[in-house]
Structures are given as structure tokens and as C-alpha cells.
GROMACS .gro file of C-alpha atoms in nm:
model
   70
    1MET     CA    1  -2.412   0.387   1.789
    2LEU     CA    2  -2.321   0.414   2.115
    3VAL     CA    3  -1.959   0.629   2.209
    4ALA     CA    4  -1.855   0.581   2.570
    5ASP     CA    5  -1.552   0.789   2.692
    6ASP     CA    6  -1.431   0.954   2.957
    7HIS     CA    7  -1.346   1.315   2.715
    8GLN     CA    8  -1.563   1.438   2.586
    9LEU     CA    9  -1.346   1.622   2.297
   10PHE     CA   10  -1.342   1.235   2.157
   11ILE     CA   11  -1.726   1.220   2.188
   12ASP     CA   12  -1.742   1.530   1.991
   13GLY     CA   13  -1.500   1.503   1.745
   14ILE     CA   14  -1.675   1.174   1.666
   15ARG     CA   15  -1.967   1.286   1.603
   16HIS     CA   16  -1.858   1.621   1.419
   17ILE     CA   17  -1.716   1.303   1.158
   18LEU     CA   18  -2.009   1.103   1.136
   19ASN     CA   19  -2.251   1.379   1.085
   20LYS     CA   20  -2.015   1.502   0.795
   21LEU     CA   21  -2.066   1.184   0.614
   22ASP     CA   22  -2.414   1.089   0.697
   23ALA     CA   23  -2.630   1.337   0.883
   24ASN     CA   24  -2.857   1.070   0.964
   25VAL     CA   25  -2.675   0.899   1.201
   26ALA     CA   26  -2.794   0.863   1.564
   27ILE     CA   27  -2.546   0.888   1.883
   28THR     CA   28  -2.601   0.819   2.246
   29GLU     CA   29  -2.320   0.929   2.418
   30SER     CA   30  -2.138   0.838   2.749
   31ASN     CA   31  -1.947   0.975   2.988
   32SER     CA   32  -1.867   0.705   3.169
   33ALA     CA   33  -1.873   0.310   3.209
   34GLU     CA   34  -2.142   0.331   3.481
   35GLN     CA   35  -2.390   0.568   3.228
   36ALA     CA   36  -2.236   0.281   2.932
   37ILE     CA   37  -2.395   0.022   3.134
   38GLU     CA   38  -2.713   0.248   3.266
   39ILE     CA   39  -2.802   0.278   2.854
   40ILE     CA   40  -2.705  -0.112   2.755
   41GLU     CA   41  -2.947  -0.230   3.085
   42SER     CA   42  -3.247   0.036   2.966
   43GLY     CA   43  -3.290  -0.193   2.640
   44HIS     CA   44  -3.123   0.088   2.388
   45GLU     CA   45  -2.992  -0.139   2.060
   46PHE     CA   46  -2.696  -0.014   1.908
   47ASP     CA   47  -2.527  -0.131   1.600
   48LEU     CA   48  -2.215   0.017   1.655
   49VAL     CA   49  -2.107   0.068   1.989
   50LEU     CA   50  -1.722   0.265   2.053
   51ILE     CA   51  -1.561   0.231   2.377
   52ASP     CA   52  -1.348   0.346   2.521
   53LEU     CA   53  -1.104   0.065   2.675
   54ASP     CA   54  -0.953   0.283   3.006
   55MET     CA   55  -1.243   0.469   3.202
   56PRO     CA   56  -1.227   0.504   3.526
   57GLY     CA   57  -1.450   0.279   3.767
   58MET     CA   58  -1.469   0.032   3.492
   59ASP     CA   59  -1.260  -0.076   3.159
   60GLY     CA   60  -1.442  -0.091   2.826
   61MET     CA   61  -1.400  -0.478   2.823
   62SER     CA   62  -1.590  -0.508   3.166
   63ILE     CA   63  -1.888  -0.331   2.954
   64LEU     CA   64  -1.828  -0.530   2.623
   65LYS     CA   65  -1.879  -0.818   2.886
   66ARG     CA   66  -2.206  -0.690   3.063
   67MET     CA   67  -2.291  -0.634   2.716
   68HIS     CA   68  -2.234  -1.000   2.596
   69GLU     CA   69  -2.462  -1.095   2.894
   70ARG     CA   70  -2.769  -0.921   2.815
   0.00000   0.00000   0.00000
């Protein structure tokens, strides 16, 4: 699972909730749109992606378009 959000508190909250539900969830985190693109373009595969739609530099929809192109 990839969680991309420029607010670390949100990422930490998602991680906490998911770890309580299932300790075997692998979470990759990104604090910026640019970092999310780098992670995606490096070949990582994710079953689920949570993306903040309003991040500095690039919006979440643009990230989704880049993912779809890959």
C-alpha cells in the first residue's frame, strides 16, 4: 500500500489504524507528489494507493494519470 500525503500526521494515523486491523500490512509512505512519482516509477507495485488530492507541486489526479500511463 502506498500512502501519499504532505501531512505526516495523516500518514501516521492511517498506519496506526491499519496496523491495529492487520499487522501484516506493508505501507510505503510519501510526503510529496514528487516522491510518490519516484516510488511509482521505480517499479514498485501496490494493491492500494491513498493519495492526497491537494499536495504542493502536483495534485493527486496528476499522480494517478502518471500511474495509469505506467
